Amino acid sequence: MWLKPEEVLLKNAFKLWVTEKDNEYFVLQRRRGYGEGGGGLTGLLVGTLDTVLDSTSKVAPYRILHHTADSQVYWSIACGVTKEEIDQHWDWLQQNIMRTLSVFDSTEDITSFVQGKIRGLIAEEGKTSLVLEDDPEKFREALLRFEKWFELPAQEKLVTYYSCSYWKGKVPCQGWLYLSTNFLCFYSYLLGAEVKLIISWDEIWRLEKTSNVILTESIHVLAHGEDHYFSMLLHLNETFVIMEQLANYSIKRLFDKEAFQGEPALSDPLQITKRGLEAHAKSEQFRAFFRLPKEENLLEVHESFLWVPFSHFNTLGKVCLSENYLCFASQDGSQCHIIIPMREVINVEKPDSGSRALTVCVRGKRALRFSEVRDYQRLANTIRSRCGISASPQHSASSEAIRGECQSLINHFEDNPEDVTLMVGQKDTSKAVSTEALMTVFHPQDVENLDPKMLKEKMKEQSWNIHFSEYGRGTSMFFTKKTRDLIVRGVPESLRGELWMLFSGAVNDMATHPGYYTELVEQSLGTSTLATDEIERDLHRSLPEHPAFQSDTGISALRRVLTAYAYRNPKIGYCQAMNILTSVLLLYAKEEEAFWLLVAVCERMLPDYFNRRIIGALVDQAVFEDLIRENLPQLVEHMTDLSFFSSVSLSWFLTLFISVLPIESAVNVVDCFFYDGIKAILQLGLAVLDYNMEALIACNDDAEAVTILNRFFDSVTNKDSPLPPTVQQASVGNNDKASHVSVDISELIREAYEKYGHFRSEEVESSRKKNKLYVIQTLEDTTKQNVIRVVSQDVRFTSPQLDELYNLFKRQHFLSCYWTMKSPALLHHDPSLAYLEQYQLGFQQFSELFSLLEPWGFCTSKSTLSLWVFRLIDENQDGLVNFKEFCYALDTLYGASFTNKLKFLFKLHLPPAFDLPEDGVIRKSPERGRGKVDLQAYLKQWQNEILKKEETIKDLPRINQAQFIQFSKTLYNIFHGDPEEERLYRAVAHVTSLLLRMEEVGRRLQEPSSPPAEATQPASTGASVEASSTQEASCKETSDASSSHSSQEGAAEQPDPDWSFSFEQILASLLNEPAIVSFFERHVHIQTKLGQARVAQLKLKAKK
């Protein structure tokens, strides 16, 4: 590798380097301790320096220096890991540089020319691979060490590297931590002790920052049941963020099969960079805080003061810009933030040229004044360009005209609210779509009703109207502490839908996708899929007590929303609990609004909740357990196993307490959820347990604890609810209600905020990321145990052996996904499939793994035999092999009887394995998980499998001439390299000759009139096989000659197509050969092969 020329003082390097070649201008040197001779104690010291110090010149075993005769200074210009690499550089210098140097007069000119040439070579190399790195030169050096030490496949992308200490037991090892796209690697070499660690991100169970007495701050990694600690990191937080991002990227790409199509920084695993990961982490945090669509990315951040009109002071914070939004969040503890869609901005002004301030004018007679902005000009230009506003100051008159025109439009729409949909370009909605919230249809408010509850409702509305007048209303409203206080007290029925839309960010989704829902409804209605079947089944189970869902109006609206969403997002489709949540949304929001609220909940606020494995809910339950340990120690002391709370609280998270609380109380919880996210559900869960602490501590078993919690939820009321008794849900435990003091939901929520509102949303997100790894790996481990339990019934391998086989199989599956987004395993993955189908191998991946594990070494990764084995065990012929099929093949070859092993080899030479075109590609790619499942076909297939009788040797078809010759070749391949090789070859030759003679006798009996000359040819073929196969070295040529001889004979005479052998004939003949029988009955230890495969699996990929 060419290096940027740096000065080297040669007198300091006499003990460390040995000169191999030199000439007038260049010196090639070898590092002591490398190559011939080793280097003894000096070699150990040099190796230690190479690991600890950060310089390639001290690490690479070979280097080339440039020097001139009259100078004591040498310049390092190249280094190499191998002798071949450095020799190539040396030869290039001899051919391209040496002749040119003779024309220069001065040594300064020579040195300048050499340096310029080397820099030009480096620049040319770096145009493609290193252009995105912060320091390409240092990164090149680190990449050299990474490739040399870990020998990973060339495609593996190094992301970044750090100096750190790795704690092996109680002893720290100083070395280097390398983070690549798919692996976490560490290397240390101290006084002859080498420590090398390679962990793939998909194997990590825990990743967290920890501290203890010995290690003040360190990063803890749990993988393969082992704990690894990395400390003494100069930038620990930065390192942890990169590790967290890489682990999360691996989980999403390999387990969730995400393609990251909308995220260029992550769409190609070969182009992942540290800068891209850091930007992705910041954008994730930005979107989560401001509830923005996943398409938004954080583009710019400016520190600024914002004038807050309702408080009459400037608050310090940060202005954050994305493609379509201008956001501000305070940093002074006032909890003030605001989100302004760019579509709402009508002008950007600078009050005067002397101040670093600007004013952003927004629709609705609103203006925001930002001051003390360091790069205010850039901020103003960015906002203008995003909004399409002219930046020229000369056109102030035209700006005034535009502002006046906008104001007139605003006034018009305020007077004519029914025209607002036209303002955002919304298409006329279909008559089939409901345009009213169901609560206004089935429970219209009586304006003249002046009972205490209605009066309190009016007071709430008045409080919110005052808030709107001070803080704004709609998309550009200020969010403050006062907003949260009003939420905790309860939202008025009439404002609930509007505020849910605002707090969730769904209002922006709907405004930017006019007519989208109507189109989805038209496209999705009438479709028949598994999701639509499940939706129809659950429609009448959604709030059945509510009048709205006892009529066709409510049921039809619910059907349209759920079907449209399943059509929009087939990855989620439909999941139970979505119907309950959507029912409540429809009560308070219009149908289209309910759809966009569902989108916000499923895709942003509760990620991964609504799928087959409900991973998101399990992650939040793990977060909930952590919070219980921190906040309720008394409960933890009494109930050491907190898994009980996980099982009880699952419905709390999935339905936002709707399924356990009466509807009039549950909507107050939903109010808080849309404002504070999952944090509101977590703190309410803690408040519920705290309220029932004494009763839970006193209970004797889980059943009693469940009863206590159910009675508590039945006793929760909403004393301020204006809903009539016909709408309110009847409590399940009405009979016992008198024995339990009622609890008001507003008081319970207020207590939750007061006692447990101290933890921040950022802490919850961090805990989610930490626990997601553990939850995913726990589910994966459960899947593995289920697969092993099923497979162990049909094979002779022990459970530990199956465990190792499964790990190798799964790793091979991931190896096909590490460096591409388009592997067959990824393209045909469907998480809804059964356990056995979760991980499958295409032919290329299968052949690589099978060549490492099969007992006799007769299959290479590119051999035709591998292809035949693959076709034989691929029963459904979809081009993919699952773990059970893979184990069946290995079990037959390792543990089956002589007859079954021979039968397996015999079937390799029959269709479908033998006679198909040898392309190895997927012949059939069924669209799994798409469309409606044909249950009749599944039942028929199941019935056939039950009725399927075990295959006997009599059921096997006969083998023809070409297949028999190839069968003989396969036996020769299997016996190659065995100590009894010559004896086994003779036995095969004898059996071959015997079978051919038997066949000839049979043909003579059937055709007594056939000419003698013709009849003796097959016998001569057999004789040639027998005679020539006695020589070990010529066995292969013999079988080829037999094949060509037979084909020539066939071309000349067109032999009888009935020329064939049965399996019984071959079996009987081979049983008479003790050498062959003992070979196949010899026990082969698979444990040895498993150990070798673990080491060789990744190296085999690297060689390729």
PDB file of C-alpha atoms in Angstrom, residues 124-362:
ATOM      1  CA  GLU A 124      -6.147   7.918  -7.475  1.00  0.00           C
ATOM      2  CA  GLU A 125      -6.696   4.952  -5.120  1.00  0.00           C
ATOM      3  CA  GLY A 126      -8.718   7.027  -2.655  1.00  0.00           C
ATOM      4  CA  LYS A 127     -11.200   8.422  -5.165  1.00  0.00           C
ATOM      5  CA  THR A 128     -13.558   5.509  -4.661  1.00  0.00           C
ATOM      6  CA  SER A 129     -13.026   3.760  -1.323  1.00  0.00           C
ATOM      7  CA  LEU A 130     -11.890   6.438   1.134  1.00  0.00           C
ATOM      8  CA  VAL A 131     -13.549   9.588  -0.140  1.00  0.00           C
ATOM      9  CA  LEU A 132     -16.051   9.695   2.770  1.00  0.00           C
ATOM     10  CA  GLU A 133     -13.549   9.188   5.599  1.00  0.00           C
ATOM     11  CA  ASP A 134     -12.481  12.110   7.800  1.00  0.00           C
ATOM     12  CA  ASP A 135      -8.764  11.268   7.624  1.00  0.00           C
ATOM     13  CA  PRO A 136      -8.137   9.023   4.586  1.00  0.00           C
ATOM     14  CA  GLU A 137      -4.433   8.541   5.334  1.00  0.00           C
ATOM     15  CA  LYS A 138      -4.903   7.271   8.891  1.00  0.00           C
ATOM     16  CA  PHE A 139      -7.889   5.219   7.799  1.00  0.00           C
ATOM     17  CA  ARG A 140      -5.753   3.508   5.144  1.00  0.00           C
ATOM     18  CA  GLU A 141      -3.267   2.535   7.839  1.00  0.00           C
ATOM     19  CA  ALA A 142      -6.013   1.163  10.116  1.00  0.00           C
ATOM     20  CA  LEU A 143      -7.545  -0.747   7.211  1.00  0.00           C
ATOM     21  CA  LEU A 144      -4.206  -2.395   6.537  1.00  0.00           C
ATOM     22  CA  ARG A 145      -3.976  -3.654  10.124  1.00  0.00           C
ATOM     23  CA  PHE A 146      -7.619  -4.745  10.102  1.00  0.00           C
ATOM     24  CA  GLU A 147      -7.158  -6.852   6.965  1.00  0.00           C
ATOM     25  CA  LYS A 148      -3.877  -8.322   8.178  1.00  0.00           C
ATOM     26  CA  TRP A 149      -5.000  -9.311  11.670  1.00  0.00           C
ATOM     27  CA  PHE A 150      -8.518 -10.629  11.132  1.00  0.00           C
ATOM     28  CA  GLU A 151      -8.451 -12.098   7.577  1.00  0.00           C
ATOM     29  CA  LEU A 152     -12.112 -11.305   6.975  1.00  0.00           C
ATOM     30  CA  PRO A 153     -13.620 -11.316   3.464  1.00  0.00           C
ATOM     31  CA  ALA A 154     -12.408  -8.448   1.293  1.00  0.00           C
ATOM     32  CA  GLN A 155     -15.952  -7.003   1.061  1.00  0.00           C
ATOM     33  CA  GLU A 156     -16.119  -6.344   4.803  1.00  0.00           C
ATOM     34  CA  LYS A 157     -16.287  -2.566   5.339  1.00  0.00           C
ATOM     35  CA  LEU A 158     -14.288  -1.106   8.226  1.00  0.00           C
ATOM     36  CA  VAL A 159     -16.337   1.712   9.737  1.00  0.00           C
ATOM     37  CA  THR A 160     -14.031   3.074  12.448  1.00  0.00           C
ATOM     38  CA  TYR A 161     -11.408   2.070  15.021  1.00  0.00           C
ATOM     39  CA  TYR A 162     -10.401   3.066  18.573  1.00  0.00           C
ATOM     40  CA  SER A 163      -7.557   2.453  21.001  1.00  0.00           C
ATOM     41  CA  CYS A 164      -8.838   0.789  24.181  1.00  0.00           C
ATOM     42  CA  SER A 165      -8.278  -1.823  26.873  1.00  0.00           C
ATOM     43  CA  TYR A 166     -10.010  -5.194  26.717  1.00  0.00           C
ATOM     44  CA  TRP A 167     -10.507  -6.968  30.039  1.00  0.00           C
ATOM     45  CA  LYS A 168      -9.747 -10.660  29.732  1.00  0.00           C
ATOM     46  CA  GLY A 169     -10.621 -11.882  33.202  1.00  0.00           C
ATOM     47  CA  LYS A 170      -9.040  -9.416  35.631  1.00  0.00           C
ATOM     48  CA  VAL A 171      -6.178  -8.455  33.322  1.00  0.00           C
ATOM     49  CA  PRO A 172      -6.518  -5.559  30.860  1.00  0.00           C
ATOM     50  CA  CYS A 173      -5.033  -5.931  27.363  1.00  0.00           C
ATOM     51  CA  GLN A 174      -4.182  -2.698  25.573  1.00  0.00           C
ATOM     52  CA  GLY A 175      -4.999  -2.891  21.886  1.00  0.00           C
ATOM     53  CA  TRP A 176      -7.287  -1.748  19.101  1.00  0.00           C
ATOM     54  CA  LEU A 177     -11.053  -2.038  18.728  1.00  0.00           C
ATOM     55  CA  TYR A 178     -12.237  -2.255  15.108  1.00  0.00           C
ATOM     56  CA  LEU A 179     -15.899  -1.755  14.231  1.00  0.00           C
ATOM     57  CA  SER A 180     -16.955  -2.966  10.797  1.00  0.00           C
ATOM     58  CA  THR A 181     -20.345  -3.414   9.158  1.00  0.00           C
ATOM     59  CA  ASN A 182     -20.832  -6.971  10.409  1.00  0.00           C
ATOM     60  CA  PHE A 183     -18.188  -7.551  13.077  1.00  0.00           C
ATOM     61  CA  LEU A 184     -16.783  -6.189  16.326  1.00  0.00           C
ATOM     62  CA  CYS A 185     -13.060  -7.020  16.407  1.00  0.00           C
ATOM     63  CA  PHE A 186     -10.278  -6.502  18.938  1.00  0.00           C
ATOM     64  CA  TYR A 187      -6.554  -7.177  18.636  1.00  0.00           C
ATOM     65  CA  SER A 188      -3.759  -6.996  21.208  1.00  0.00           C
ATOM     66  CA  TYR A 189      -0.187  -8.267  21.151  1.00  0.00           C
ATOM     67  CA  LEU A 190       1.861  -7.777  24.316  1.00  0.00           C
ATOM     68  CA  LEU A 191       5.176  -9.585  24.817  1.00  0.00           C
ATOM     69  CA  GLY A 192       4.203 -12.606  22.760  1.00  0.00           C
ATOM     70  CA  ALA A 193       0.634 -12.894  24.117  1.00  0.00           C
ATOM     71  CA  GLU A 194      -1.807 -12.375  21.263  1.00  0.00           C
ATOM     72  CA  VAL A 195      -5.476 -11.627  21.938  1.00  0.00           C
ATOM     73  CA  LYS A 196      -7.811 -11.704  18.951  1.00  0.00           C
ATOM     74  CA  LEU A 197     -11.579 -11.317  19.209  1.00  0.00           C
ATOM     75  CA  ILE A 198     -14.166 -11.440  16.409  1.00  0.00           C
ATOM     76  CA  ILE A 199     -17.875 -11.107  17.292  1.00  0.00           C
ATOM     77  CA  SER A 200     -20.584 -10.632  14.683  1.00  0.00           C
ATOM     78  CA  TRP A 201     -23.197  -8.011  15.587  1.00  0.00           C
ATOM     79  CA  ASP A 202     -26.049 -10.506  15.138  1.00  0.00           C
ATOM     80  CA  GLU A 203     -24.633 -12.642  17.990  1.00  0.00           C
ATOM     81  CA  ILE A 204     -24.705  -9.889  20.628  1.00  0.00           C
ATOM     82  CA  TRP A 205     -27.219 -10.255  23.476  1.00  0.00           C
ATOM     83  CA  ARG A 206     -26.381  -7.121  25.439  1.00  0.00           C
ATOM     84  CA  LEU A 207     -24.634  -3.851  24.656  1.00  0.00           C
ATOM     85  CA  GLU A 208     -24.525  -1.248  27.414  1.00  0.00           C
ATOM     86  CA  LYS A 209     -22.399   1.339  29.188  1.00  0.00           C
ATOM     87  CA  THR A 210     -21.406   0.226  32.689  1.00  0.00           C
ATOM     88  CA  SER A 211     -19.226   1.379  35.576  1.00  0.00           C
ATOM     89  CA  ASN A 212     -17.900  -0.253  38.743  1.00  0.00           C
ATOM     90  CA  VAL A 213     -15.138   0.144  41.302  1.00  0.00           C
ATOM     91  CA  ILE A 214     -12.384  -1.037  38.950  1.00  0.00           C
ATOM     92  CA  LEU A 215     -13.732   0.340  35.675  1.00  0.00           C
ATOM     93  CA  THR A 216     -15.034   3.872  36.008  1.00  0.00           C
ATOM     94  CA  GLU A 217     -16.637   3.714  32.565  1.00  0.00           C
ATOM     95  CA  SER A 218     -16.664   0.839  30.121  1.00  0.00           C
ATOM     96  CA  ILE A 219     -18.733  -0.774  27.376  1.00  0.00           C
ATOM     97  CA  HIS A 220     -20.145  -4.205  28.204  1.00  0.00           C
ATOM     98  CA  VAL A 221     -20.809  -6.705  25.402  1.00  0.00           C
ATOM     99  CA  LEU A 222     -22.503 -10.058  26.045  1.00  0.00           C
ATOM    100  CA  ALA A 223     -22.146 -12.658  23.270  1.00  0.00           C
ATOM    101  CA  HIS A 224     -22.093 -16.499  23.283  1.00  0.00           C
ATOM    102  CA  GLY A 225     -22.701 -16.388  27.036  1.00  0.00           C
ATOM    103  CA  GLU A 226     -19.418 -14.515  27.621  1.00  0.00           C
ATOM    104  CA  ASP A 227     -18.984 -10.995  28.997  1.00  0.00           C
ATOM    105  CA  HIS A 228     -16.571  -8.632  27.283  1.00  0.00           C
ATOM    106  CA  TYR A 229     -15.557  -5.237  28.704  1.00  0.00           C
ATOM    107  CA  PHE A 230     -13.850  -2.424  26.780  1.00  0.00           C
ATOM    108  CA  SER A 231     -12.491   0.552  28.721  1.00  0.00           C
ATOM    109  CA  MET A 232      -9.951   3.393  28.491  1.00  0.00           C
ATOM    110  CA  LEU A 233     -11.762   4.769  25.460  1.00  0.00           C
ATOM    111  CA  LEU A 234     -10.969   8.388  24.705  1.00  0.00           C
ATOM    112  CA  HIS A 235     -14.424   8.993  23.203  1.00  0.00           C
ATOM    113  CA  LEU A 236     -16.582   6.440  25.015  1.00  0.00           C
ATOM    114  CA  ASN A 237     -19.959   8.007  24.178  1.00  0.00           C
ATOM    115  CA  GLU A 238     -19.100   8.321  20.500  1.00  0.00           C
ATOM    116  CA  THR A 239     -17.849   4.712  20.423  1.00  0.00           C
ATOM    117  CA  PHE A 240     -20.993   3.457  22.124  1.00  0.00           C
ATOM    118  CA  VAL A 241     -23.306   5.301  19.685  1.00  0.00           C
ATOM    119  CA  ILE A 242     -21.490   3.765  16.695  1.00  0.00           C
ATOM    120  CA  MET A 243     -21.628   0.281  18.266  1.00  0.00           C
ATOM    121  CA  GLU A 244     -25.308   0.726  19.079  1.00  0.00           C
ATOM    122  CA  GLN A 245     -26.055   1.861  15.526  1.00  0.00           C
ATOM    123  CA  LEU A 246     -24.166  -1.055  13.969  1.00  0.00           C
ATOM    124  CA  ALA A 247     -25.868  -3.606  16.236  1.00  0.00           C
ATOM    125  CA  ASN A 248     -29.282  -2.109  15.499  1.00  0.00           C
ATOM    126  CA  TYR A 249     -28.493  -1.999  11.760  1.00  0.00           C
ATOM    127  CA  SER A 250     -27.559  -5.675  11.843  1.00  0.00           C
ATOM    128  CA  ILE A 251     -30.734  -6.610  13.741  1.00  0.00           C
ATOM    129  CA  LYS A 252     -32.979  -4.728  11.310  1.00  0.00           C
ATOM    130  CA  ARG A 253     -31.219  -6.006   8.208  1.00  0.00           C
ATOM    131  CA  LEU A 254     -30.733  -9.649   9.172  1.00  0.00           C
ATOM    132  CA  PHE A 255     -33.667 -10.407  11.496  1.00  0.00           C
ATOM    133  CA  ASP A 256     -36.314  -7.937  10.298  1.00  0.00           C
ATOM    134  CA  LYS A 257     -35.086  -8.054   6.653  1.00  0.00           C
ATOM    135  CA  GLU A 258     -35.318  -4.289   6.173  1.00  0.00           C
ATOM    136  CA  ALA A 259     -33.825  -2.955   2.931  1.00  0.00           C
ATOM    137  CA  PHE A 260     -33.365   0.719   4.004  1.00  0.00           C
ATOM    138  CA  GLN A 261     -34.538   1.912   0.596  1.00  0.00           C
ATOM    139  CA  GLY A 262     -35.287   5.426   1.815  1.00  0.00           C
ATOM    140  CA  GLU A 263     -31.976   5.792   3.673  1.00  0.00           C
ATOM    141  CA  PRO A 264     -28.995   6.106   1.280  1.00  0.00           C
ATOM    142  CA  ALA A 265     -26.463   6.025   4.136  1.00  0.00           C
ATOM    143  CA  LEU A 266     -27.588   2.490   5.104  1.00  0.00           C
ATOM    144  CA  SER A 267     -28.853   1.016   1.844  1.00  0.00           C
ATOM    145  CA  ASP A 268     -25.516  -0.594   0.906  1.00  0.00           C
ATOM    146  CA  PRO A 269     -23.621  -2.584   3.602  1.00  0.00           C
ATOM    147  CA  LEU A 270     -20.411  -2.110   1.605  1.00  0.00           C
ATOM    148  CA  GLN A 271     -20.603   1.686   1.936  1.00  0.00           C
ATOM    149  CA  ILE A 272     -21.425   2.200   5.641  1.00  0.00           C
ATOM    150  CA  THR A 273     -19.408   5.038   7.191  1.00  0.00           C
ATOM    151  CA  LYS A 274     -18.969   6.465  10.663  1.00  0.00           C
ATOM    152  CA  ARG A 275     -20.288   9.821   9.474  1.00  0.00           C
ATOM    153  CA  GLY A 276     -23.388   8.175   7.970  1.00  0.00           C
ATOM    154  CA  LEU A 277     -24.126   6.246  11.188  1.00  0.00           C
ATOM    155  CA  GLU A 278     -23.744   9.344  13.366  1.00  0.00           C
ATOM    156  CA  ALA A 279     -26.064  11.308  11.062  1.00  0.00           C
ATOM    157  CA  HIS A 280     -28.580   8.447  11.130  1.00  0.00           C
ATOM    158  CA  ALA A 281     -28.517   8.357  14.949  1.00  0.00           C
ATOM    159  CA  LYS A 282     -29.134  12.111  15.164  1.00  0.00           C
ATOM    160  CA  SER A 283     -31.968  11.936  12.612  1.00  0.00           C
ATOM    161  CA  GLU A 284     -33.594   9.085  14.556  1.00  0.00           C
ATOM    162  CA  GLN A 285     -33.500  11.099  17.760  1.00  0.00           C
ATOM    163  CA  PHE A 286     -34.774  14.191  15.933  1.00  0.00           C
ATOM    164  CA  ARG A 287     -37.735  12.336  14.382  1.00  0.00           C
ATOM    165  CA  ALA A 288     -38.659  10.638  17.664  1.00  0.00           C
ATOM    166  CA  PHE A 289     -38.650  13.884  19.661  1.00  0.00           C
ATOM    167  CA  PHE A 290     -40.696  15.938  17.188  1.00  0.00           C
ATOM    168  CA  ARG A 291     -42.900  13.032  15.932  1.00  0.00           C
ATOM    169  CA  LEU A 292     -41.932  13.559  12.298  1.00  0.00           C
ATOM    170  CA  PRO A 293     -42.346  11.162   9.348  1.00  0.00           C
ATOM    171  CA  LYS A 294     -39.553   8.639   8.801  1.00  0.00           C
ATOM    172  CA  GLU A 295     -38.595  10.359   5.531  1.00  0.00           C
ATOM    173  CA  GLU A 296     -37.310  13.418   7.421  1.00  0.00           C
ATOM    174  CA  ASN A 297     -33.574  13.773   8.124  1.00  0.00           C
ATOM    175  CA  LEU A 298     -31.802  16.275  10.345  1.00  0.00           C
ATOM    176  CA  LEU A 299     -29.975  18.635   7.964  1.00  0.00           C
ATOM    177  CA  GLU A 300     -28.862  21.596  10.090  1.00  0.00           C
ATOM    178  CA  VAL A 301     -28.739  22.575  13.777  1.00  0.00           C
ATOM    179  CA  HIS A 302     -28.326  26.183  14.952  1.00  0.00           C
ATOM    180  CA  GLU A 303     -28.119  27.427  18.531  1.00  0.00           C
ATOM    181  CA  SER A 304     -30.452  30.365  19.017  1.00  0.00           C
ATOM    182  CA  PHE A 305     -32.764  32.337  21.286  1.00  0.00           C
ATOM    183  CA  LEU A 306     -36.490  32.286  20.491  1.00  0.00           C
ATOM    184  CA  TRP A 307     -38.796  35.084  21.619  1.00  0.00           C
ATOM    185  CA  VAL A 308     -41.684  33.453  23.496  1.00  0.00           C
ATOM    186  CA  PRO A 309     -44.625  35.884  23.335  1.00  0.00           C
ATOM    187  CA  PHE A 310     -46.682  34.324  26.146  1.00  0.00           C
ATOM    188  CA  SER A 311     -43.764  34.555  28.599  1.00  0.00           C
ATOM    189  CA  HIS A 312     -42.263  37.757  27.221  1.00  0.00           C
ATOM    190  CA  PHE A 313     -38.668  36.513  27.294  1.00  0.00           C
ATOM    191  CA  ASN A 314     -36.107  34.811  25.047  1.00  0.00           C
ATOM    192  CA  THR A 315     -35.555  31.097  25.626  1.00  0.00           C
ATOM    193  CA  LEU A 316     -32.285  29.420  24.645  1.00  0.00           C
ATOM    194  CA  GLY A 317     -32.503  26.351  22.457  1.00  0.00           C
ATOM    195  CA  LYS A 318     -31.677  24.754  19.139  1.00  0.00           C
ATOM    196  CA  VAL A 319     -33.231  25.302  15.731  1.00  0.00           C
ATOM    197  CA  CYS A 320     -33.393  22.003  13.823  1.00  0.00           C
ATOM    198  CA  LEU A 321     -34.040  21.868  10.097  1.00  0.00           C
ATOM    199  CA  SER A 322     -35.160  18.888   8.020  1.00  0.00           C
ATOM    200  CA  GLU A 323     -36.388  18.634   4.447  1.00  0.00           C
ATOM    201  CA  ASN A 324     -39.903  19.829   5.292  1.00  0.00           C
ATOM    202  CA  TYR A 325     -39.886  21.080   8.891  1.00  0.00           C
ATOM    203  CA  LEU A 326     -38.438  23.868  11.013  1.00  0.00           C
ATOM    204  CA  CYS A 327     -38.322  22.829  14.670  1.00  0.00           C
ATOM    205  CA  PHE A 328     -37.158  24.452  17.896  1.00  0.00           C
ATOM    206  CA  ALA A 329     -36.578  22.901  21.324  1.00  0.00           C
ATOM    207  CA  SER A 330     -35.542  24.831  24.415  1.00  0.00           C
ATOM    208  CA  GLN A 331     -32.528  23.859  26.518  1.00  0.00           C
ATOM    209  CA  ASP A 332     -33.218  25.901  29.659  1.00  0.00           C
ATOM    210  CA  GLY A 333     -35.665  23.521  31.329  1.00  0.00           C
ATOM    211  CA  SER A 334     -38.802  25.341  30.160  1.00  0.00           C
ATOM    212  CA  GLN A 335     -39.832  22.255  28.111  1.00  0.00           C
ATOM    213  CA  CYS A 336     -40.896  24.466  25.255  1.00  0.00           C
ATOM    214  CA  HIS A 337     -40.811  23.242  21.683  1.00  0.00           C
ATOM    215  CA  ILE A 338     -42.506  24.073  18.415  1.00  0.00           C
ATOM    216  CA  ILE A 339     -42.853  22.354  15.016  1.00  0.00           C
ATOM    217  CA  ILE A 340     -43.420  24.460  11.907  1.00  0.00           C
ATOM    218  CA  PRO A 341     -44.034  22.730   8.575  1.00  0.00           C
ATOM    219  CA  MET A 342     -42.249  24.552   5.761  1.00  0.00           C
ATOM    220  CA  ARG A 343     -45.551  24.664   3.898  1.00  0.00           C
ATOM    221  CA  GLU A 344     -46.824  27.047   6.596  1.00  0.00           C
ATOM    222  CA  VAL A 345     -43.945  29.538   6.212  1.00  0.00           C
ATOM    223  CA  ILE A 346     -44.810  32.560   4.040  1.00  0.00           C
ATOM    224  CA  ASN A 347     -41.710  34.733   4.516  1.00  0.00           C
ATOM    225  CA  VAL A 348     -38.320  35.082   6.223  1.00  0.00           C
ATOM    226  CA  GLU A 349     -37.126  38.563   7.229  1.00  0.00           C
ATOM    227  CA  LYS A 350     -34.033  40.068   8.830  1.00  0.00           C
ATOM    228  CA  PRO A 351     -34.969  42.999  11.149  1.00  0.00           C
ATOM    229  CA  ASP A 352     -31.715  44.830  10.493  1.00  0.00           C
ATOM    230  CA  SER A 353     -28.355  44.054   8.974  1.00  0.00           C
ATOM    231  CA  GLY A 354     -26.494  44.656  12.241  1.00  0.00           C
ATOM    232  CA  SER A 355     -28.199  41.982  14.364  1.00  0.00           C
ATOM    233  CA  ARG A 356     -27.823  38.217  14.065  1.00  0.00           C
ATOM    234  CA  ALA A 357     -31.573  37.683  14.082  1.00  0.00           C
ATOM    235  CA  LEU A 358     -34.327  36.678  11.694  1.00  0.00           C
ATOM    236  CA  THR A 359     -38.100  36.513  11.751  1.00  0.00           C
ATOM    237  CA  VAL A 360     -40.086  33.624  10.273  1.00  0.00           C
ATOM    238  CA  CYS A 361     -43.629  34.563   9.260  1.00  0.00           C
ATOM    239  CA  VAL A 362     -46.188  31.783   9.453  1.00  0.00           C
TER     240      VAL A 362
END
